[in-house]
mmCIF file of C-alpha atoms in Angstrom:
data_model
loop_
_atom_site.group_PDB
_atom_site.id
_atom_site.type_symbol
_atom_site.label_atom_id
_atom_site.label_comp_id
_atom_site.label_asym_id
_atom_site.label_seq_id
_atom_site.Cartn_x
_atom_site.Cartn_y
_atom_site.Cartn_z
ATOM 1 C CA UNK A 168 0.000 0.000 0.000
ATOM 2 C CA UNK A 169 1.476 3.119 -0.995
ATOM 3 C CA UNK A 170 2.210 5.563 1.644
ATOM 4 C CA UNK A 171 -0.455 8.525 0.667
ATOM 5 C CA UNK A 172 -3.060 5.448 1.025
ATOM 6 C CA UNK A 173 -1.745 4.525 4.241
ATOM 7 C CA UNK A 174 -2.402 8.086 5.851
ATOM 8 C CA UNK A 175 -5.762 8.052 4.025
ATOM 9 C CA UNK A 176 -6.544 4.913 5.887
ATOM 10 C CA UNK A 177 -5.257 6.028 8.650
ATOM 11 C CA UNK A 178 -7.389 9.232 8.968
ATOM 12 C CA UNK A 179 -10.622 7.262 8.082
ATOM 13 C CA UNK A 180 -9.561 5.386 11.254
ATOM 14 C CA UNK A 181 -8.766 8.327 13.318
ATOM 15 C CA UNK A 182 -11.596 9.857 12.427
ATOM 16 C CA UNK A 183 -14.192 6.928 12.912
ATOM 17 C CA UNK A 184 -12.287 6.449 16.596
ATOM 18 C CA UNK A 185 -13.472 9.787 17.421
ATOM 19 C CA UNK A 186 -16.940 9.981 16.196
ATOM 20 C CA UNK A 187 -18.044 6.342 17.432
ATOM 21 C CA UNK A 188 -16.469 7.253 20.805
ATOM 22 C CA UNK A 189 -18.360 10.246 21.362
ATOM 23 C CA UNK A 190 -21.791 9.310 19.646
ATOM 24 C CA UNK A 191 -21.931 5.652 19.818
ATOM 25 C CA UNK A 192 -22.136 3.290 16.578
ATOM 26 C CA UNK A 193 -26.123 3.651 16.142
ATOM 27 C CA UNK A 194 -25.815 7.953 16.294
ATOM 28 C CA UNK A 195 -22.268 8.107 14.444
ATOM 29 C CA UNK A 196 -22.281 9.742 10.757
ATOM 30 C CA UNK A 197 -20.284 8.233 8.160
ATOM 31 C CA UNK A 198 -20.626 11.798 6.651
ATOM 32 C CA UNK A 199 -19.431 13.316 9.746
ATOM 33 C CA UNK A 200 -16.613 10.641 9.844
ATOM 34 C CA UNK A 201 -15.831 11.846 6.097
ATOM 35 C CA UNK A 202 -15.368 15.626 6.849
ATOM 36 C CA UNK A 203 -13.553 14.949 9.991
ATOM 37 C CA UNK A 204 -11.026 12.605 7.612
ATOM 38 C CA UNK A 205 -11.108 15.206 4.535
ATOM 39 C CA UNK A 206 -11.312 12.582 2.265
ATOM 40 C CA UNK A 207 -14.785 11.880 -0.196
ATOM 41 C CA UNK A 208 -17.337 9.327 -0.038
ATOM 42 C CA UNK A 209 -15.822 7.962 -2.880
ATOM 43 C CA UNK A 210 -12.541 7.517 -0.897
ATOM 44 C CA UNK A 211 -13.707 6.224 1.923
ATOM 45 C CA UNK A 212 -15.646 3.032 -0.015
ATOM 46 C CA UNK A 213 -12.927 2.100 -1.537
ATOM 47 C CA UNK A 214 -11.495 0.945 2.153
ATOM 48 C CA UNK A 215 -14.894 -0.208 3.681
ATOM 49 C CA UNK A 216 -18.219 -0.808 2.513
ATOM 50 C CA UNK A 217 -19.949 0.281 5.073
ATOM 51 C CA UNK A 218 -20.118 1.663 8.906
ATOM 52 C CA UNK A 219 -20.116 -1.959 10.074
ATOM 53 C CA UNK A 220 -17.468 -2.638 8.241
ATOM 54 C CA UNK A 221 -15.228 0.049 9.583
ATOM 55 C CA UNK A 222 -16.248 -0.291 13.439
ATOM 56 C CA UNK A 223 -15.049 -4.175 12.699
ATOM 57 C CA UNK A 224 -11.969 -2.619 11.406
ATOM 58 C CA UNK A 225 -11.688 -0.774 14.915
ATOM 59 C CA UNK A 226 -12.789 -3.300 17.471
ATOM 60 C CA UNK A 227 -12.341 -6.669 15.448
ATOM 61 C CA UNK A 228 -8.618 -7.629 16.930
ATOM 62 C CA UNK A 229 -8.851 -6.978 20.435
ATOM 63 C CA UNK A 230 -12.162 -8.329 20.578
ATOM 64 C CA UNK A 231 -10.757 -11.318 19.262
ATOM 65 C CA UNK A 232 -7.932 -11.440 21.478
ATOM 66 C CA UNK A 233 -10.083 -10.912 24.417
ATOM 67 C CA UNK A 234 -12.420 -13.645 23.888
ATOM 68 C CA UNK A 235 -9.451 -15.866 22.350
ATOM 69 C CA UNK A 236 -7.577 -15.393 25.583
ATOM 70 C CA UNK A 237 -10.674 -16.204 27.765
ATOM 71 C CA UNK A 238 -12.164 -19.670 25.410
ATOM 72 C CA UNK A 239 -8.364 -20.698 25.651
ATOM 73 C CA UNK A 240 -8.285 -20.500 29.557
ATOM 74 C CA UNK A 241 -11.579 -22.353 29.763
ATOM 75 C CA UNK A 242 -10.585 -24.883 27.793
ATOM 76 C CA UNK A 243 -6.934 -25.586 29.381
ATOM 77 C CA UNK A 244 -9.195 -25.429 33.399
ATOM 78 C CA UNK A 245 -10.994 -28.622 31.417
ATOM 79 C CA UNK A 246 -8.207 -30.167 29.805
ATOM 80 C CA UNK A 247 -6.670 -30.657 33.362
ATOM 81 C CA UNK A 248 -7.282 -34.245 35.341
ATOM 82 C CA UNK A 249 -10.334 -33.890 37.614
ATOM 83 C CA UNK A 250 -8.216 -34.005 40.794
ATOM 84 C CA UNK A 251 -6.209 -31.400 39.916
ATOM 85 C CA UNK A 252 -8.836 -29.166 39.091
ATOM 86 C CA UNK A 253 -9.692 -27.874 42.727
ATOM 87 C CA UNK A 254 -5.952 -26.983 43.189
ATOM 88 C CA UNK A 255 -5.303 -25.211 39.905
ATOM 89 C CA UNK A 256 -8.917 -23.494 40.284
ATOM 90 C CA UNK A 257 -7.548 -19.925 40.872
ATOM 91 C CA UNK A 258 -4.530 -20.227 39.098
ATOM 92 C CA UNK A 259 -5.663 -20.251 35.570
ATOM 93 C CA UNK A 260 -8.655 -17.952 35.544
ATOM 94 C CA UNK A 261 -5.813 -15.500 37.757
ATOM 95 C CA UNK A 262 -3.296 -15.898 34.983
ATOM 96 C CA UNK A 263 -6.161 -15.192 32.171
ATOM 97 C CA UNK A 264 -7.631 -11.950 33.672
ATOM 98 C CA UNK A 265 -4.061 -10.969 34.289
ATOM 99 C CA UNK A 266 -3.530 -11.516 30.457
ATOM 100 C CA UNK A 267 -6.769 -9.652 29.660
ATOM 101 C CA UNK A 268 -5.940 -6.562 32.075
ATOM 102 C CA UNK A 269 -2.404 -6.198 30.195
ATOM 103 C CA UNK A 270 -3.659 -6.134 26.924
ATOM 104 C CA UNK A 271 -6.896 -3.874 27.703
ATOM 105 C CA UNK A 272 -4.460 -1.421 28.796
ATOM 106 C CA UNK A 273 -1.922 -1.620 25.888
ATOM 107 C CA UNK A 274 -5.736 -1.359 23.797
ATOM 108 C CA UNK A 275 -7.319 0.899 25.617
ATOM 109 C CA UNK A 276 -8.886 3.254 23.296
ATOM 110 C CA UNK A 277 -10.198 -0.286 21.629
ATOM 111 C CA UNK A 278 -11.649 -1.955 24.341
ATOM 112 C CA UNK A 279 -14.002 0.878 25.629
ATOM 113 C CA UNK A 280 -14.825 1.007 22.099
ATOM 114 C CA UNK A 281 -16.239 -2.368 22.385
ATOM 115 C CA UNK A 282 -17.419 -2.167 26.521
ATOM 116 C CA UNK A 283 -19.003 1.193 25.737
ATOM 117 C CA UNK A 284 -20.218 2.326 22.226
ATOM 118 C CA UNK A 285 -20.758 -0.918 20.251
ATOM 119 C CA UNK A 286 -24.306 -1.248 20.908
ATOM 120 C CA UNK A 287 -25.819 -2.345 17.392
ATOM 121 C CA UNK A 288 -22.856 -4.103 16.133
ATOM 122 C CA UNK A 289 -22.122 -7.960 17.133
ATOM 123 C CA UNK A 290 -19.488 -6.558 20.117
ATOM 124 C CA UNK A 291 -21.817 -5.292 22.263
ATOM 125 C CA UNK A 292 -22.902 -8.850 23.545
ATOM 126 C CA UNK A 293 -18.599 -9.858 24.328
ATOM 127 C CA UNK A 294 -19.827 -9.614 28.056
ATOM 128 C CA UNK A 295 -22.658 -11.732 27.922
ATOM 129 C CA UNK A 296 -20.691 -14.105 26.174
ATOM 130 C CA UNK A 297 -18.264 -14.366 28.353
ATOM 131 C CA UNK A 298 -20.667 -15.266 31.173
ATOM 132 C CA UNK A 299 -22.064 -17.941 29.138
ATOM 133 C CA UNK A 300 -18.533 -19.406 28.865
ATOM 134 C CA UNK A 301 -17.935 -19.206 32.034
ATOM 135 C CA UNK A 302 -21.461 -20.042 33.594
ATOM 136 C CA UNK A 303 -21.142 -23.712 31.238
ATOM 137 C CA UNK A 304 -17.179 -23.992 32.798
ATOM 138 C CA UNK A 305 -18.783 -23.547 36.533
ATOM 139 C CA UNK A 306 -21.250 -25.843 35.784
ATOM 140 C CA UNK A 307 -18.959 -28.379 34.187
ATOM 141 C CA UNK A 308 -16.719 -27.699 37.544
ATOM 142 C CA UNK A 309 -19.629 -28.686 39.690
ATOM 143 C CA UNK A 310 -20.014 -31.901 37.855
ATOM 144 C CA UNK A 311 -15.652 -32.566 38.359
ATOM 145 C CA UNK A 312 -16.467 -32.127 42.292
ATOM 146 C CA UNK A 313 -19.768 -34.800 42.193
ATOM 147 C CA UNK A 314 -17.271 -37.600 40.838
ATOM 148 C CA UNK A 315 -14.277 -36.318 43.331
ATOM 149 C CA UNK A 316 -16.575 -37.244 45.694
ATOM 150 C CA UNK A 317 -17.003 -33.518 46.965
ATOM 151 C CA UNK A 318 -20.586 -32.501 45.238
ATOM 152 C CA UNK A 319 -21.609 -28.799 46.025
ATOM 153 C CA UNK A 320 -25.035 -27.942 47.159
ATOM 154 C CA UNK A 321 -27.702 -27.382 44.805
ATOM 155 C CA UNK A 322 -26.774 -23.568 42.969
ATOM 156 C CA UNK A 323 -29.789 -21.492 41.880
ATOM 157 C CA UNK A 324 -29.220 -20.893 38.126
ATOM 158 C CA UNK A 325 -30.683 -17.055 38.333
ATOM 159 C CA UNK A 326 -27.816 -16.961 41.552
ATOM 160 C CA UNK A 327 -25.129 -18.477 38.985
ATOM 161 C CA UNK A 328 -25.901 -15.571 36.393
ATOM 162 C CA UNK A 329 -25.720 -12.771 38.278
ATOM 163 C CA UNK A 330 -22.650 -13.551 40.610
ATOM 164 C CA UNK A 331 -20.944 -14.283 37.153
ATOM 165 C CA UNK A 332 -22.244 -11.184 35.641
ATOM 166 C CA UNK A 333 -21.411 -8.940 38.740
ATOM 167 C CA UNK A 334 -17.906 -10.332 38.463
ATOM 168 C CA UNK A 335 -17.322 -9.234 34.724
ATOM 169 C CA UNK A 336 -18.950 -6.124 35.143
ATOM 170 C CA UNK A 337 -16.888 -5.498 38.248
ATOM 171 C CA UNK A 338 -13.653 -6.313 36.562
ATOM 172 C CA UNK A 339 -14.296 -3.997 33.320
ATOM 173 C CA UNK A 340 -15.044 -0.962 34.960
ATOM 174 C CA UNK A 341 -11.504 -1.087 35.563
ATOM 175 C CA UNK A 342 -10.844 -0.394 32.268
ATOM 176 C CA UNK A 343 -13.902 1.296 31.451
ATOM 177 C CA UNK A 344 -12.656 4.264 34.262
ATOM 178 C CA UNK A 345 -9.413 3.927 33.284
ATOM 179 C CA UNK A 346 -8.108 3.514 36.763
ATOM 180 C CA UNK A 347 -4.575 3.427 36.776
ATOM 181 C CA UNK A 348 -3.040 0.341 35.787
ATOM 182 C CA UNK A 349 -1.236 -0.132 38.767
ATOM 183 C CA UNK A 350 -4.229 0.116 41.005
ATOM 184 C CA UNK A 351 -6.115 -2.049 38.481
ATOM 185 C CA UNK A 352 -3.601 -4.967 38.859
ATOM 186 C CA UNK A 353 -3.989 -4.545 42.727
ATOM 187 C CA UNK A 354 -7.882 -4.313 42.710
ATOM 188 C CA UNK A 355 -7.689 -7.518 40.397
ATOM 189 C CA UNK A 356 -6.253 -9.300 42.908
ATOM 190 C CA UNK A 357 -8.694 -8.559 45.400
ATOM 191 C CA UNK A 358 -11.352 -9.124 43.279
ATOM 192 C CA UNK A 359 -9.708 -12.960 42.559
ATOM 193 C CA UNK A 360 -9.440 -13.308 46.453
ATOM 194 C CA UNK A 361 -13.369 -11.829 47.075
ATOM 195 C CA UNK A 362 -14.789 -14.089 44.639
ATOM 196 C CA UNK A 363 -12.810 -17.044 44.885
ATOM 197 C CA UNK A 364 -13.510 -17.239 48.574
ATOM 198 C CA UNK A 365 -17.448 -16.961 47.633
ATOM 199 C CA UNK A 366 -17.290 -19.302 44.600
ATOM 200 C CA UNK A 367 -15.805 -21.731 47.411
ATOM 201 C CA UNK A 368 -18.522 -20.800 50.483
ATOM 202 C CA UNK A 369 -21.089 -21.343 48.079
ATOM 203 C CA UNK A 370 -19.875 -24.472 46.660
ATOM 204 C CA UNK A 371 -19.016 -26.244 50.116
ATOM 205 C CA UNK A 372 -15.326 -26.169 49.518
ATOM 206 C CA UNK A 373 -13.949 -24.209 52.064
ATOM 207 C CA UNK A 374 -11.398 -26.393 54.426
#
């Protein structure tokens, strides 16, 4: 790509960063994203068809990254024999919101594009799919501790869903704040210590 391309691109860009994060992807104007660039209509289609298209172009890596990093962590908790599942219970999850705190920081400007003006595009549900991941994980977890021998008490379902959804909510207003990153990293690990303890108290587990 020639270089007078790349800094049309890149204005397109810098432009659509500003308008979606001050007017949200259903009230953003791709005219308005147009002037701000300084580039025509006809410019701008020949890098994306459409608004969709260039809010993807915006959002569409970390949002994969984020929910990449999250499936993978689920699915090396499962991968693990069942009786070392109780001891490696924090570690994992710990290591993956770690992961997802460092690069929401590096991608800042990205990720509250996603937590906070994606509604209408197919980013705005990354939360709620994250708590489905992780609601199927607990439940699969539950099911590990019945053939250990160690089954929890019966869990609510409506309980499950919102302690799960409190917990992601609670974690991305971190980023969606922009506390400082050092005082995120330290809240994260109370947050791991609050709801690990709970997870356990409601499960039976505690020693």
């Amino acid at each position: 790509m020639k270089e007078q391309e790349q800094t049309t691109l890149e204005r397109i860009r810098r432009a659509a960063m500003k308008e979606f994060r001050e007017k949200d992807f259903l009230s953003a104007s791709l005219r308005n994203i147009v002037k701000t660039a300084g580039v025509t209509t006809g410019a701008f289609y020949g890098y994306f068809d459409s608004k969709e298209a260039l809010f993807e172009s915006l959002a569409g890596e970390a949002y994969d990254y984020l929910m990449g990093s999250f499936t993978a962590a689920q699915e090396e908790f499962a991968a693990l024999p069942a009786a070392q599942q109780p001891q490696e219970l924090g570690s994992v999850s710990g290591a993956c919101m770690e992961e997802i705190l460092r690069y929401s920081y590096e991608h800042l400007e990205e990720v509250k594009l996603i937590l906070c003006h994606s509604e209408g595009t197919r980013f705005s549900r990354m939360i709620d799919e994250m708590v489905e991941i992780e609601r199927q994980g607990t439940d699969k977890y539950l099911e590990v501790l019945k053939k250990l021998g160690r089954p929890a008490p019966p869990i609510d379902e409506h309980l499950e869903h919102m302690l799960i959804t409190g917990m992601f909510h609670t974690f991305f207003e971190m980023m969606i704040h922009e506390m400082p990153y050092e005082n995120a990293k330290h809240y994260l690990q109370e947050m791991r210590d609050f709801y690990t303890a709970g997870w356990m108290k409601i499960m039976g587990q505690q020693q």
